[in-house]
Amino acid sequence: MNKNFDEPLCVQCNQDFKTIFHKLTPEQLEYLNNVKSCTVVKKGRILYEEGNRISGIFCINKGILKVYKTGVEGKEQIIKFAKPGEVIGYRSVINGEPACTSVKILEDAVLCHINSQDLYHLLKENAEFGIELLQIACKELGEANNYITDIAQKSVRERLAEILLHLKDEFGINEEGLINISLTREELANIIGTATESVIRLLSEFKTEGLIELQGRKIKLIDLNKIKKISNVF
Amino acid sequence: MNKNFDEPLCVQCNQDFKTIFHKLTPEQLEYLNNVKSCTVVKKGRILYEEGNRISGIFCINKGILKVYKTGVEGKEQIIKFAKPGEVIGYRSVINGEPACTSVKILEDAVLCHINSQDLYHLLKENAEFGIELLQIACKELGEANNYITDIAQKSVRERLAEILLHLKDEFGINEEGLINISLTREELANIIGTATESVIRLLSEFKTEGLIELQGRKIKLIDLNKIKKISNVF
DNA sequence: CGCACCGTTGATTAAACTCAACCTATGTGG
DNA sequence: CCACATAGGTTGAGTTTAATCAACGGTGCG
């Protein structure tokens, strides 16, 4: 962990990304700024693993994180990605349980750690903040429920189309129209719950059908309407 | 909606089931008792449907409810069951969104409705209560994440074994050892995300293998260890 | 250079879905 | 009271989807 960098200020970060902390009073935000501790974490590092006890939550100032579970025979299931402005680890902290997911850094990150006690201090002092966190949890819960229904009912082809649309919405596209996240074929497979080979085959099908363009790990969506149609979302 | 019955008292219900309200002060519990409105709802009735605006949450005093989403081509995906002491609908209320699930009464129920405003009143007055609700949401979120991993990675056989164990844990067994919930084969299929016929075939396989006994819709688990082994949970 | 990781393609296999038929119990209306 | 409709349960056959297995090429790195 490297400390030779400019620690982000909570006030600034909160403005840039609209975090869960935006209902804090200026004094509370200042408190948060004092108690947090920031670190730079390099791509490829594992932040924590399923089963670890974690001492607090992480607020992301920079980078992209992969949150995943390890299922049958070590196969990874990606639960979500986290990006600047988002917090991870709150589920375990709130329930006082070991982490139920592992977290890996996909892109060099700046993370701020907030101790459980400090988090609870804020939660008890400011009910609005609690409601804010509750809203985040409920949003994730809704997404999880949607995803359960998708995996249970849709074909791999439908799910891949849907995930491509999600990734575009979540990470946006660059000047060339490529989605701003680099995932291996295996990672794509581990989001939608299929085999790597199936993803490869479907991607090249999509490509020959003129729906997408591929540049290594970067994907460009060409025919959004057809992709939407395939994905079966309304 | 029938009003000719003894409305449950929040104090009593809270003792019997340890609800999310157990961190309320006696005064707040009395407040809750005054603002809630109770109804008897018969088996088979639909409480609300996906897309409906709901005006508050429901606390279950009696009965069993099925919470489900409607997926591709109208196929139902069961998200969870709710039983006495639990609350439903909070996700939509907290996020100010229409319901993302439908709810059907599986067994005659007594439900208490709490308005959004009254809920928010309590949330703002008592931060501990907010944390309590947050804990429920986080617990459900953890379960949902587990379930995503299961559906994505396990076979139908494994999932059926797992669900049977879950149902036993959640609803318990009667004097004869039968699990205390009656589900159609189709409903079982709609939990694990498979076809009705597959459930039927697997149940009769389990039966011939001596793992379970069947009495209509009631199921008795005989060889717990083997079922656990099949389910792949540790 | 040689190893490790990733991506790709083909062939084969297995799991599970779909379709169809039929049975039973239950309830309804004439 | 019977005839019929409905819903749920079961079984078999055939088909489809996607997983698995295997081989191979490219790339980057110590």
Short mmCIF file of C-alpha atoms (C1' of nucleotides) in Angstrom, two decimals:
data_model
loop_
_atom_site.label_atom_id
_atom_site.label_comp_id
_atom_site.label_asym_id
_atom_site.label_seq_id
_atom_site.Cartn_x
_atom_site.Cartn_y
_atom_site.Cartn_z
CA MET A 1 0.00 0.00 0.00
CA ASN A 2 1.39 3.29 -1.15
CA LYS A 3 0.88 6.52 0.76
CA ASN A 4 2.89 8.85 -1.48
CA PHE A 5 -0.01 10.42 -3.28
CA ASP A 6 -2.59 13.12 -2.82
CA GLU A 7 -5.34 11.71 -0.73
CA PRO A 8 -8.72 12.55 -2.20
CA LEU A 9 -10.87 14.89 -0.13
CA CYS A 10 -14.28 13.53 0.78
CA VAL A 11 -15.93 16.84 -0.09
CA GLN A 12 -14.44 16.74 -3.55
CA CYS A 13 -15.09 13.07 -4.18
CA ASN A 14 -18.64 13.51 -3.01
CA GLN A 15 -19.16 16.29 -5.51
CA ASP A 16 -17.56 14.45 -8.37
CA PHE A 17 -19.51 11.24 -7.98
CA LYS A 18 -22.52 11.79 -5.72
CA THR A 19 -21.65 9.12 -3.21
CA ILE A 20 -23.75 7.65 -0.41
CA PHE A 21 -22.34 10.40 1.77
CA HIS A 22 -24.12 13.30 0.15
CA LYS A 23 -26.65 13.58 2.95
CA LEU A 24 -23.94 14.12 5.55
CA THR A 25 -23.62 17.55 7.14
CA PRO A 26 -20.43 19.48 6.33
CA GLU A 27 -19.17 18.62 9.82
CA GLN A 28 -19.85 14.93 9.32
CA LEU A 29 -18.15 15.01 5.95
CA GLU A 30 -15.15 16.60 7.62
CA TYR A 31 -15.24 13.88 10.27
CA LEU A 32 -15.33 11.27 7.52
CA ASN A 33 -12.41 12.92 5.81
CA ASN A 34 -10.38 12.69 9.00
CA VAL A 35 -11.15 9.10 9.91
CA LYS A 36 -10.83 7.55 6.46
CA SER A 37 -7.57 6.12 5.24
CA CYS A 38 -6.71 6.01 1.57
CA THR A 39 -4.58 3.65 -0.44
CA VAL A 40 -3.52 3.17 -4.02
CA VAL A 41 -4.07 -0.38 -5.17
CA LYS A 42 -2.63 -1.75 -8.37
CA LYS A 43 -4.48 -3.65 -11.04
CA GLY A 44 -4.51 -7.38 -10.43
CA ARG A 45 -4.36 -7.14 -6.64
CA ILE A 46 -6.99 -8.89 -4.59
CA LEU A 47 -8.49 -6.54 -2.02
CA TYR A 48 -10.14 -9.21 0.09
CA GLU A 49 -11.45 -12.71 -0.32
CA GLU A 50 -14.66 -14.50 0.49
CA GLY A 51 -14.58 -15.53 4.12
CA ASN A 52 -12.22 -12.76 5.23
CA ARG A 53 -13.25 -10.58 8.13
CA ILE A 54 -13.23 -7.02 6.90
CA SER A 55 -12.85 -4.10 9.27
CA GLY A 56 -14.83 -1.56 7.33
CA ILE A 57 -16.11 -0.46 3.95
CA PHE A 58 -14.21 0.87 0.96
CA CYS A 59 -15.27 3.91 -0.99
CA ILE A 60 -13.86 3.99 -4.50
CA ASN A 61 -12.26 7.19 -5.69
CA LYS A 62 -10.64 5.77 -8.81
CA GLY A 63 -10.48 2.46 -10.63
CA ILE A 64 -12.71 -0.48 -11.40
CA LEU A 65 -13.23 -3.43 -9.07
CA LYS A 66 -14.61 -6.88 -9.74
CA VAL A 67 -16.82 -8.34 -7.03
CA TYR A 68 -17.27 -12.08 -7.32
CA LYS A 69 -18.11 -15.28 -5.54
CA THR A 70 -16.36 -18.60 -5.83
CA GLY A 71 -18.83 -21.33 -6.62
CA VAL A 72 -18.73 -25.00 -7.48
CA GLU A 73 -15.22 -26.27 -8.15
CA GLY A 74 -13.70 -22.82 -7.83
CA LYS A 75 -15.60 -21.33 -10.72
CA GLU A 76 -15.92 -17.58 -10.35
CA GLN A 77 -19.31 -15.88 -10.52
CA ILE A 78 -19.10 -12.15 -11.01
CA ILE A 79 -21.72 -10.38 -8.93
CA LYS A 80 -21.03 -6.82 -9.96
CA PHE A 81 -18.40 -4.25 -10.77
CA ALA A 82 -17.73 -1.23 -8.63
CA LYS A 83 -16.51 2.11 -9.86
CA PRO A 84 -15.73 5.60 -8.50
CA GLY A 85 -18.31 6.92 -6.07
CA GLU A 86 -19.50 3.48 -5.06
CA VAL A 87 -18.90 1.64 -1.81
CA ILE A 88 -18.23 -2.03 -1.28
CA GLY A 89 -18.15 -4.24 1.76
CA TYR A 90 -21.09 -2.68 3.55
CA ARG A 91 -23.11 -5.87 3.42
CA SER A 92 -20.59 -7.77 5.52
CA VAL A 93 -20.01 -4.87 7.90
CA ILE A 94 -23.72 -4.31 8.50
CA ASN A 95 -24.42 -7.98 9.06
CA GLY A 96 -21.26 -8.52 11.07
CA GLU A 97 -20.37 -11.45 8.86
CA PRO A 98 -17.24 -12.41 6.95
CA ALA A 99 -17.15 -11.19 3.37
CA CYS A 100 -19.40 -13.24 1.11
CA THR A 101 -17.56 -12.07 -1.98
CA SER A 102 -14.00 -11.53 -3.15
CA VAL A 103 -12.84 -8.29 -4.70
CA LYS A 104 -10.17 -7.89 -7.33
CA ILE A 105 -8.82 -4.67 -8.82
CA LEU A 106 -9.40 -4.54 -12.57
CA GLU A 107 -7.98 -1.05 -13.03
CA ASP A 108 -5.53 0.81 -10.79
CA ALA A 109 -7.57 2.13 -7.92
CA VAL A 110 -7.62 4.71 -5.17
CA LEU A 111 -9.66 3.39 -2.27
CA CYS A 112 -10.72 5.01 0.98
CA HIS A 113 -11.31 2.74 3.93
CA ILE A 114 -13.86 3.63 6.59
CA ASN A 115 -13.84 1.66 9.82
CA SER A 116 -16.96 -0.15 10.98
CA GLN A 117 -17.08 1.96 14.14
CA ASP A 118 -16.80 5.19 12.23
CA LEU A 119 -19.48 4.05 9.84
CA TYR A 120 -21.78 3.15 12.72
CA HIS A 121 -21.03 6.46 14.35
CA LEU A 122 -22.35 8.23 11.28
CA LEU A 123 -25.29 5.86 10.88
CA LYS A 124 -26.46 6.53 14.42
CA GLU A 125 -25.89 10.25 14.24
CA ASN A 126 -27.60 10.79 10.92
CA ALA A 127 -30.69 8.78 10.09
CA GLU A 128 -30.81 10.24 6.58
CA PHE A 129 -27.46 8.67 5.91
CA GLY A 130 -28.83 5.32 6.99
CA ILE A 131 -31.73 5.72 4.62
CA GLU A 132 -29.26 6.54 1.88
CA LEU A 133 -27.33 3.34 2.47
CA LEU A 134 -30.62 1.48 2.69
CA GLN A 135 -31.51 2.82 -0.73
CA ILE A 136 -28.27 1.53 -2.17
CA ALA A 137 -28.88 -1.89 -0.67
CA CYS A 138 -32.44 -1.94 -2.00
CA LYS A 139 -31.28 -0.92 -5.44
CA GLU A 140 -28.75 -3.74 -5.49
CA LEU A 141 -31.37 -6.12 -4.22
CA GLY A 142 -33.69 -5.19 -7.06
CA GLU A 143 -30.91 -5.72 -9.56
CA ALA A 144 -30.05 -9.06 -8.01
CA ASN A 145 -33.65 -10.19 -8.29
CA ASN A 146 -33.76 -9.19 -11.92
CA TYR A 147 -30.60 -11.08 -12.51
CA ILE A 148 -31.90 -14.23 -10.86
CA THR A 149 -34.87 -14.15 -13.19
CA ASP A 150 -32.63 -13.61 -16.21
CA ILE A 151 -30.22 -16.40 -15.46
CA ALA A 152 -33.05 -18.76 -14.64
CA GLN A 153 -35.05 -18.06 -17.74
CA LYS A 154 -33.02 -16.59 -20.55
CA SER A 155 -30.69 -18.32 -22.98
CA VAL A 156 -26.98 -17.59 -23.00
CA ARG A 157 -27.43 -15.62 -26.21
CA GLU A 158 -30.06 -13.39 -24.62
CA ARG A 159 -27.99 -12.88 -21.50
CA LEU A 160 -24.87 -11.97 -23.44
CA ALA A 161 -26.79 -9.34 -25.40
CA GLU A 162 -28.21 -7.97 -22.16
CA ILE A 163 -24.84 -7.81 -20.45
CA LEU A 164 -23.29 -5.95 -23.37
CA LEU A 165 -26.01 -3.32 -23.04
CA HIS A 166 -25.48 -3.15 -19.27
CA LEU A 167 -21.76 -2.70 -19.63
CA LYS A 168 -22.28 0.09 -22.12
CA ASP A 169 -24.69 1.86 -19.78
CA GLU A 170 -22.52 1.38 -16.74
CA PHE A 171 -19.10 2.26 -18.15
CA GLY A 172 -19.92 4.32 -21.20
CA ILE A 173 -18.02 4.40 -24.47
CA ASN A 174 -14.84 6.17 -25.60
CA GLU A 175 -14.31 8.37 -28.67
CA GLU A 176 -14.13 5.30 -30.89
CA GLY A 177 -17.38 3.94 -29.52
CA LEU A 178 -15.71 1.12 -27.60
CA ILE A 179 -17.14 0.20 -24.21
CA ASN A 180 -14.90 1.51 -21.44
CA ILE A 181 -14.09 -1.77 -19.75
CA SER A 182 -11.69 -4.54 -20.63
CA LEU A 183 -12.83 -8.00 -19.68
CA THR A 184 -11.41 -11.33 -20.71
CA ARG A 185 -13.75 -13.74 -22.47
CA GLU A 186 -13.65 -15.80 -19.33
CA GLU A 187 -14.80 -12.88 -17.22
CA LEU A 188 -17.67 -12.22 -19.59
CA ALA A 189 -18.59 -15.87 -19.23
CA ASN A 190 -18.41 -15.55 -15.46
CA ILE A 191 -20.88 -12.70 -15.46
CA ILE A 192 -23.52 -14.48 -17.48
CA GLY A 193 -22.83 -17.90 -16.04
CA THR A 194 -21.66 -19.86 -19.02
CA ALA A 195 -18.53 -21.41 -20.51
CA THR A 196 -15.77 -19.28 -22.02
CA GLU A 197 -16.13 -21.06 -25.37
CA SER A 198 -19.81 -20.19 -25.52
CA VAL A 199 -19.05 -16.50 -25.10
CA ILE A 200 -16.41 -16.66 -27.80
CA ARG A 201 -18.74 -18.36 -30.23
CA LEU A 202 -21.59 -15.97 -29.54
CA LEU A 203 -19.41 -12.88 -29.80
CA SER A 204 -18.19 -13.95 -33.20
CA GLU A 205 -21.76 -14.71 -34.22
CA PHE A 206 -22.79 -11.22 -33.13
CA LYS A 207 -19.87 -9.88 -35.11
CA THR A 208 -20.74 -11.69 -38.32
CA GLU A 209 -24.35 -10.58 -37.86
CA GLY A 210 -23.07 -7.00 -37.80
CA LEU A 211 -24.29 -6.34 -34.28
CA ILE A 212 -20.93 -5.60 -32.70
CA GLU A 213 -17.30 -4.94 -33.54
CA LEU A 214 -14.39 -6.42 -31.67
CA GLN A 215 -10.96 -4.93 -30.96
CA GLY A 216 -9.29 -7.39 -28.68
CA ARG A 217 -11.09 -7.06 -25.37
CA LYS A 218 -12.82 -3.89 -26.36
CA ILE A 219 -16.31 -4.15 -27.74
CA LYS A 220 -18.29 -1.70 -29.81
CA LEU A 221 -22.04 -2.04 -30.10
CA ILE A 222 -23.23 -1.31 -33.62
CA ASP A 223 -26.87 -2.30 -33.91
CA LEU A 224 -28.34 -1.38 -30.56
CA ASN A 225 -31.91 -2.13 -31.57
CA LYS A 226 -31.17 -5.65 -32.67
CA ILE A 227 -29.11 -6.28 -29.56
CA LYS A 228 -31.99 -5.04 -27.44
CA LYS A 229 -34.34 -7.29 -29.31
CA ILE A 230 -32.10 -10.28 -28.73
CA SER A 231 -31.71 -9.43 -25.05
CA ASN A 232 -35.46 -9.46 -24.48
CA VAL A 233 -35.48 -6.46 -22.15
CA PHE A 234 -38.21 -3.86 -22.31
CA MET B 1 -60.87 -7.16 2.92
CA ASN B 2 -62.43 -8.31 6.13
CA LYS B 3 -62.27 -6.27 9.31
CA ASN B 4 -64.27 -8.58 11.60
CA PHE B 5 -61.37 -10.11 13.45
CA ASP B 6 -59.04 -9.37 16.29
CA GLU B 7 -56.34 -7.13 14.99
CA PRO B 8 -52.93 -8.31 16.14
CA LEU B 9 -51.10 -6.00 18.54
CA CYS B 10 -47.68 -4.90 17.40
CA VAL B 11 -46.23 -5.51 20.85
CA GLN B 12 -47.45 -9.09 20.78
CA CYS B 13 -46.48 -9.80 17.19
CA ASN B 14 -43.07 -8.33 17.84
CA GLN B 15 -42.57 -10.70 20.76
CA ASP B 16 -43.81 -13.74 18.91
CA PHE B 17 -41.66 -13.31 15.84
CA LYS B 18 -38.89 -10.80 16.52
CA THR B 19 -39.75 -8.46 13.69
CA ILE B 20 -37.75 -5.58 12.24
CA PHE B 21 -39.51 -3.41 14.81
CA HIS B 22 -37.83 -4.79 17.89
CA LYS B 23 -35.53 -1.79 18.24
CA LEU B 24 -38.45 0.62 18.49
CA THR B 25 -39.15 2.29 21.82
CA PRO B 26 -42.40 1.31 23.54
CA GLU B 27 -43.85 4.66 22.44
CA GLN B 28 -42.85 4.09 18.85
CA LEU B 29 -44.31 0.61 18.96
CA GLU B 30 -47.55 2.09 20.23
CA TYR B 31 -47.43 4.63 17.43
CA LEU B 32 -46.97 1.82 14.96
CA ASN B 33 -49.86 -0.03 16.47
CA ASN B 34 -52.09 2.99 15.95
CA VAL B 35 -51.14 3.81 12.40
CA LYS B 36 -51.08 0.30 10.99
CA SER B 37 -54.14 -1.20 9.35
CA CYS B 38 -54.72 -4.93 9.33
CA THR B 39 -56.50 -7.18 6.91
CA VAL B 40 -57.27 -10.84 6.49
CA VAL B 41 -56.37 -12.06 3.04
CA LYS B 42 -57.46 -15.41 1.69
CA LYS B 43 -55.29 -18.00 0.05
CA GLY B 44 -55.02 -17.52 -3.69
CA ARG B 45 -55.46 -13.74 -3.62
CA ILE B 46 -52.85 -11.56 -5.25
CA LEU B 47 -51.72 -8.81 -2.90
CA TYR B 48 -50.04 -6.68 -5.53
CA GLU B 49 -48.44 -7.11 -8.90
CA GLU B 50 -45.17 -6.12 -10.49
CA GLY B 51 -45.44 -2.55 -11.68
CA ASN B 52 -48.08 -1.52 -9.12
CA ARG B 53 -47.42 1.52 -6.99
CA ILE B 54 -47.63 0.42 -3.40
CA SER B 55 -48.39 2.85 -0.61
CA GLY B 56 -46.48 1.15 2.15
CA ILE B 57 -45.04 -2.07 3.45
CA PHE B 58 -46.80 -5.16 4.76
CA CYS B 59 -45.86 -6.92 7.96
CA ILE B 60 -47.00 -10.52 8.07
CA ASN B 61 -48.74 -11.71 11.21
CA LYS B 62 -50.02 -14.98 9.79
CA GLY B 63 -49.81 -16.94 6.56
CA ILE B 64 -47.31 -17.62 3.81
CA LEU B 65 -46.74 -15.37 0.82
CA LYS B 66 -45.07 -16.06 -2.48
CA VAL B 67 -42.95 -13.25 -3.90
CA TYR B 68 -42.19 -13.62 -7.58
CA LYS B 69 -41.24 -11.89 -10.78
CA THR B 70 -42.73 -12.43 -14.20
CA GLY B 71 -40.01 -13.14 -16.72
CA VAL B 72 -39.77 -14.13 -20.33
CA GLU B 73 -43.12 -15.10 -21.83
CA GLY B 74 -44.92 -14.77 -18.53
CA LYS B 75 -42.93 -17.46 -16.77
CA GLU B 76 -42.92 -16.93 -13.03
CA GLN B 77 -39.67 -16.79 -11.09
CA ILE B 78 -40.11 -17.18 -7.36
CA ILE B 79 -37.79 -14.83 -5.49
CA LYS B 80 -38.67 -15.80 -1.95
CA PHE B 81 -41.42 -16.71 0.44
CA ALA B 82 -42.47 -14.51 3.32
CA LYS B 83 -43.84 -15.73 6.61
CA PRO B 84 -44.98 -14.31 9.98
CA GLY B 85 -42.69 -11.64 11.37
CA GLU B 86 -41.32 -10.65 7.99
CA VAL B 87 -42.01 -7.53 5.99
CA ILE B 88 -42.45 -7.18 2.26
CA GLY B 89 -42.58 -4.24 -0.08
CA TYR B 90 -39.89 -2.18 1.62
CA ARG B 91 -37.64 -2.28 -1.40
CA SER B 92 -40.16 -0.43 -3.56
CA VAL B 93 -41.12 1.99 -0.80
CA ILE B 94 -37.52 2.88 -0.01
CA ASN B 95 -36.59 3.39 -3.63
CA GLY B 96 -39.85 5.12 -4.50
CA GLU B 97 -40.33 2.74 -7.37
CA PRO B 98 -43.22 0.57 -8.49
CA ALA B 99 -43.16 -2.95 -7.13
CA CYS B 100 -40.61 -5.11 -8.92
CA THR B 101 -42.30 -8.30 -7.77
CA SER B 102 -45.79 -9.70 -7.44
CA VAL B 103 -47.08 -11.22 -4.24
CA LYS B 104 -49.59 -14.03 -3.92
CA ILE B 105 -51.06 -15.49 -0.75
CA LEU B 106 -50.21 -19.19 -0.42
CA GLU B 107 -51.85 -19.63 2.97
CA ASP B 108 -54.60 -17.52 4.56
CA ALA B 109 -52.88 -14.46 5.90
CA VAL B 110 -53.22 -11.63 8.38
CA LEU B 111 -51.31 -8.64 7.08
CA CYS B 112 -50.62 -5.25 8.64
CA HIS B 113 -50.07 -2.35 6.31
CA ILE B 114 -47.79 0.53 7.27
CA ASN B 115 -47.89 3.69 5.18
CA SER B 116 -44.73 5.00 3.57
CA GLN B 117 -45.01 8.24 5.53
CA ASP B 118 -45.39 6.42 8.81
CA LEU B 119 -42.45 4.20 7.96
CA TYR B 120 -40.32 7.22 7.11
CA HIS B 121 -41.42 8.91 10.29
CA LEU B 122 -40.01 5.99 12.27
CA LEU B 123 -36.89 5.75 10.14
CA LYS B 124 -36.04 9.39 10.75
CA GLU B 125 -36.87 9.28 14.42
CA ASN B 126 -34.97 6.12 15.22
CA ALA B 127 -31.68 5.47 13.46
CA GLU B 128 -31.41 2.02 15.08
CA PHE B 129 -34.58 1.04 13.30
CA GLY B 130 -33.04 2.13 10.01
CA ILE B 131 -30.02 -0.01 10.72
CA GLU B 132 -32.34 -2.91 11.47
CA LEU B 133 -34.05 -2.57 8.12
CA LEU B 134 -30.67 -2.17 6.49
CA GLN B 135 -29.63 -5.46 8.03
CA ILE B 136 -32.65 -7.20 6.56
CA ALA B 137 -31.90 -5.76 3.14
CA CYS B 138 -28.26 -6.84 3.39
CA LYS B 139 -29.26 -10.31 4.46
CA GLU B 140 -31.56 -10.66 1.47
CA LEU B 141 -28.85 -9.27 -0.76
CA GLY B 142 -26.41 -11.89 0.44
CA GLU B 143 -28.95 -14.62 -0.18
CA ALA B 144 -29.68 -13.26 -3.63
CA ASN B 145 -25.98 -13.29 -4.49
CA ASN B 146 -25.70 -16.88 -3.34
CA TYR B 147 -28.65 -17.77 -5.42
CA ILE B 148 -27.24 -16.14 -8.53
CA THR B 149 -24.11 -18.25 -8.14
CA ASP B 150 -26.17 -21.39 -7.65
CA ILE B 151 -28.42 -20.92 -10.63
CA ALA B 152 -25.49 -19.96 -12.81
CA GLN B 153 -23.31 -22.89 -11.84
CA LYS B 154 -25.25 -25.80 -10.41
CA SER B 155 -27.27 -28.45 -12.21
CA VAL B 156 -31.00 -28.71 -11.75
CA ARG B 157 -30.48 -31.80 -9.62
CA GLU B 158 -28.14 -29.96 -7.28
CA ARG B 159 -30.45 -26.98 -7.03
CA LEU B 160 -33.49 -29.11 -6.27
CA ALA B 161 -31.65 -30.84 -3.43
CA GLU B 162 -30.57 -27.47 -2.10
CA ILE B 163 -34.06 -26.00 -2.25
CA LEU B 164 -35.51 -28.96 -0.39
CA LEU B 165 -33.02 -28.33 2.42
CA HIS B 166 -33.83 -24.63 2.41
CA LEU B 167 -37.55 -25.24 2.59
CA LYS B 168 -37.07 -27.59 5.51
CA ASP B 169 -34.96 -25.01 7.35
CA GLU B 170 -37.31 -22.16 6.60
CA PHE B 171 -40.67 -23.79 7.29
CA GLY B 172 -39.78 -26.71 9.52
CA ILE B 173 -41.47 -30.10 9.59
CA ASN B 174 -44.67 -31.40 11.17
CA GLU B 175 -45.15 -34.43 13.44
CA GLU B 176 -44.92 -36.76 10.46
CA GLY B 177 -41.70 -35.20 9.27
CA LEU B 178 -43.28 -33.50 6.27
CA ILE B 179 -42.04 -30.05 5.32
CA ASN B 180 -44.55 -27.41 6.37
CA ILE B 181 -45.23 -25.91 2.98
CA SER B 182 -47.35 -27.06 0.08
CA LEU B 183 -46.03 -26.15 -3.31
CA THR B 184 -47.12 -27.39 -6.71
CA ARG B 185 -44.49 -29.05 -8.86
CA GLU B 186 -44.67 -25.99 -11.06
CA GLU B 187 -43.90 -23.70 -8.13
CA LEU B 188 -40.91 -25.82 -7.18
CA ALA B 189 -39.76 -25.51 -10.78
CA ASN B 190 -40.24 -21.75 -10.61
CA ILE B 191 -37.97 -21.48 -7.61
CA ILE B 192 -35.08 -23.35 -9.11
CA GLY B 193 -35.63 -22.06 -12.61
CA THR B 194 -36.41 -25.22 -14.54
CA ALA B 195 -39.30 -26.98 -16.26
CA THR B 196 -42.10 -28.63 -14.28
CA GLU B 197 -41.38 -31.98 -15.89
CA SER B 198 -37.78 -31.84 -14.75
CA VAL B 199 -38.85 -31.35 -11.14
CA ILE B 200 -41.28 -34.25 -11.38
CA ARG B 201 -38.66 -36.55 -12.81
CA LEU B 202 -36.04 -35.57 -10.27
CA LEU B 203 -38.43 -35.90 -7.34
CA SER B 204 -39.30 -39.42 -8.38
CA GLU B 205 -35.62 -40.18 -8.84
CA PHE B 206 -34.94 -38.90 -5.31
CA LYS B 207 -37.80 -41.06 -4.11
CA THR B 208 -36.56 -44.26 -5.75
CA GLU B 209 -33.10 -43.49 -4.39
CA GLY B 210 -34.63 -43.41 -0.92
CA LEU B 211 -33.73 -39.78 -0.30
CA ILE B 212 -37.23 -38.44 0.14
CA GLU B 213 -40.83 -39.52 0.57
CA LEU B 214 -43.77 -37.92 -1.18
CA GLN B 215 -47.32 -37.43 0.03
CA GLY B 216 -48.97 -35.34 -2.61
CA ARG B 217 -47.46 -31.91 -2.29
CA LYS B 218 -45.89 -32.66 1.03
CA ILE B 219 -42.30 -33.78 1.07
CA LYS B 220 -40.34 -35.62 3.74
CA LEU B 221 -36.58 -35.63 3.68
CA ILE B 222 -35.19 -39.04 4.62
CA ASP B 223 -31.48 -39.08 3.92
CA LEU B 224 -30.31 -35.60 4.81
CA ASN B 225 -26.65 -36.37 4.35
CA LYS B 226 -27.03 -37.64 0.83
CA ILE B 227 -29.27 -34.71 -0.05
CA LYS B 228 -26.65 -32.34 1.29
CA LYS B 229 -24.00 -34.11 -0.71
CA ILE B 230 -26.05 -33.78 -3.87
CA SER B 231 -26.78 -30.12 -3.19
CA ASN B 232 -23.09 -29.28 -2.98
CA VAL B 233 -23.45 -26.86 -0.06
CA PHE B 234 -20.92 -26.76 2.72
"C1'" DC C 1 13.61 -19.63 -25.26
"C1'" DG C 2 9.92 -21.59 -23.02
"C1'" DC C 3 6.12 -21.11 -20.11
"C1'" DA C 4 1.61 -19.27 -19.00
"C1'" DC C 5 -2.44 -17.17 -20.29
"C1'" DC C 6 -5.77 -16.04 -23.50
"C1'" DG C 7 -8.48 -16.69 -27.58
"C1'" DT C 8 -10.35 -19.62 -31.15
"C1'" DT C 9 -12.43 -23.57 -33.54
"C1'" DG C 10 -14.19 -28.25 -34.14
"C1'" DA C 11 -16.26 -32.52 -32.54
"C1'" DT C 12 -18.74 -34.89 -29.21
"C1'" DT C 13 -21.67 -35.45 -25.29
"C1'" DA C 14 -24.87 -34.63 -21.86
"C1'" DA C 15 -28.35 -32.05 -19.57
"C1'" DA C 16 -32.53 -30.23 -19.76
"C1'" DC C 17 -36.43 -28.36 -22.52
"C1'" DT C 18 -40.34 -29.06 -25.36
"C1'" DC C 19 -44.12 -31.47 -27.04
"C1'" DA C 20 -47.60 -34.76 -26.63
"C1'" DA C 21 -50.49 -37.84 -24.51
"C1'" DC C 22 -52.90 -39.41 -20.67
"C1'" DC C 23 -54.55 -39.74 -15.79
"C1'" DT C 24 -56.63 -37.98 -11.57
"C1'" DA C 25 -59.04 -34.99 -8.61
"C1'" DT C 26 -61.88 -31.14 -8.13
"C1'" DG C 27 -65.17 -28.01 -9.13
"C1'" DT C 28 -69.04 -25.97 -12.08
"C1'" DG C 29 -73.09 -25.33 -14.64
"C1'" DG C 30 -76.92 -27.24 -17.01
"C1'" DC D 1 -76.78 -35.78 -10.79
"C1'" DC D 2 -74.20 -36.00 -14.71
"C1'" DA D 3 -71.19 -33.88 -18.22
"C1'" DC D 4 -67.67 -31.28 -18.79
"C1'" DA D 5 -63.96 -28.18 -17.94
"C1'" DT D 6 -59.78 -27.11 -15.38
"C1'" DA D 7 -55.63 -27.72 -12.99
"C1'" DG D 8 -52.16 -30.50 -11.55
"C1'" DG D 9 -49.32 -34.59 -12.02
"C1'" DT D 10 -46.85 -38.13 -14.71
"C1'" DT D 11 -44.35 -40.45 -18.43
"C1'" DG D 12 -42.14 -41.05 -22.92
"C1'" DA D 13 -39.84 -39.43 -27.16
"C1'" DG D 14 -37.38 -36.24 -29.64
"C1'" DT D 15 -34.81 -32.00 -29.96
"C1'" DT D 16 -31.99 -28.25 -28.62
"C1'" DT D 17 -28.79 -25.84 -26.10
"C1'" DA D 18 -24.77 -25.42 -24.13
"C1'" DA D 19 -21.01 -27.91 -21.70
"C1'" DT D 20 -17.00 -30.53 -22.27
"C1'" DC D 21 -12.87 -32.12 -24.37
"C1'" DA D 22 -9.14 -31.42 -27.37
"C1'" DA D 23 -6.05 -29.16 -30.26
"C1'" DC D 24 -3.72 -25.15 -31.74
"C1'" DG D 25 -2.16 -20.16 -32.53
"C1'" DG D 26 -0.78 -15.80 -30.65
"C1'" DT D 27 1.22 -12.76 -27.15
"C1'" DG D 28 3.85 -11.26 -23.42
"C1'" DC D 29 7.15 -11.97 -19.96
"C1'" DG D 30 10.86 -13.72 -16.92
#
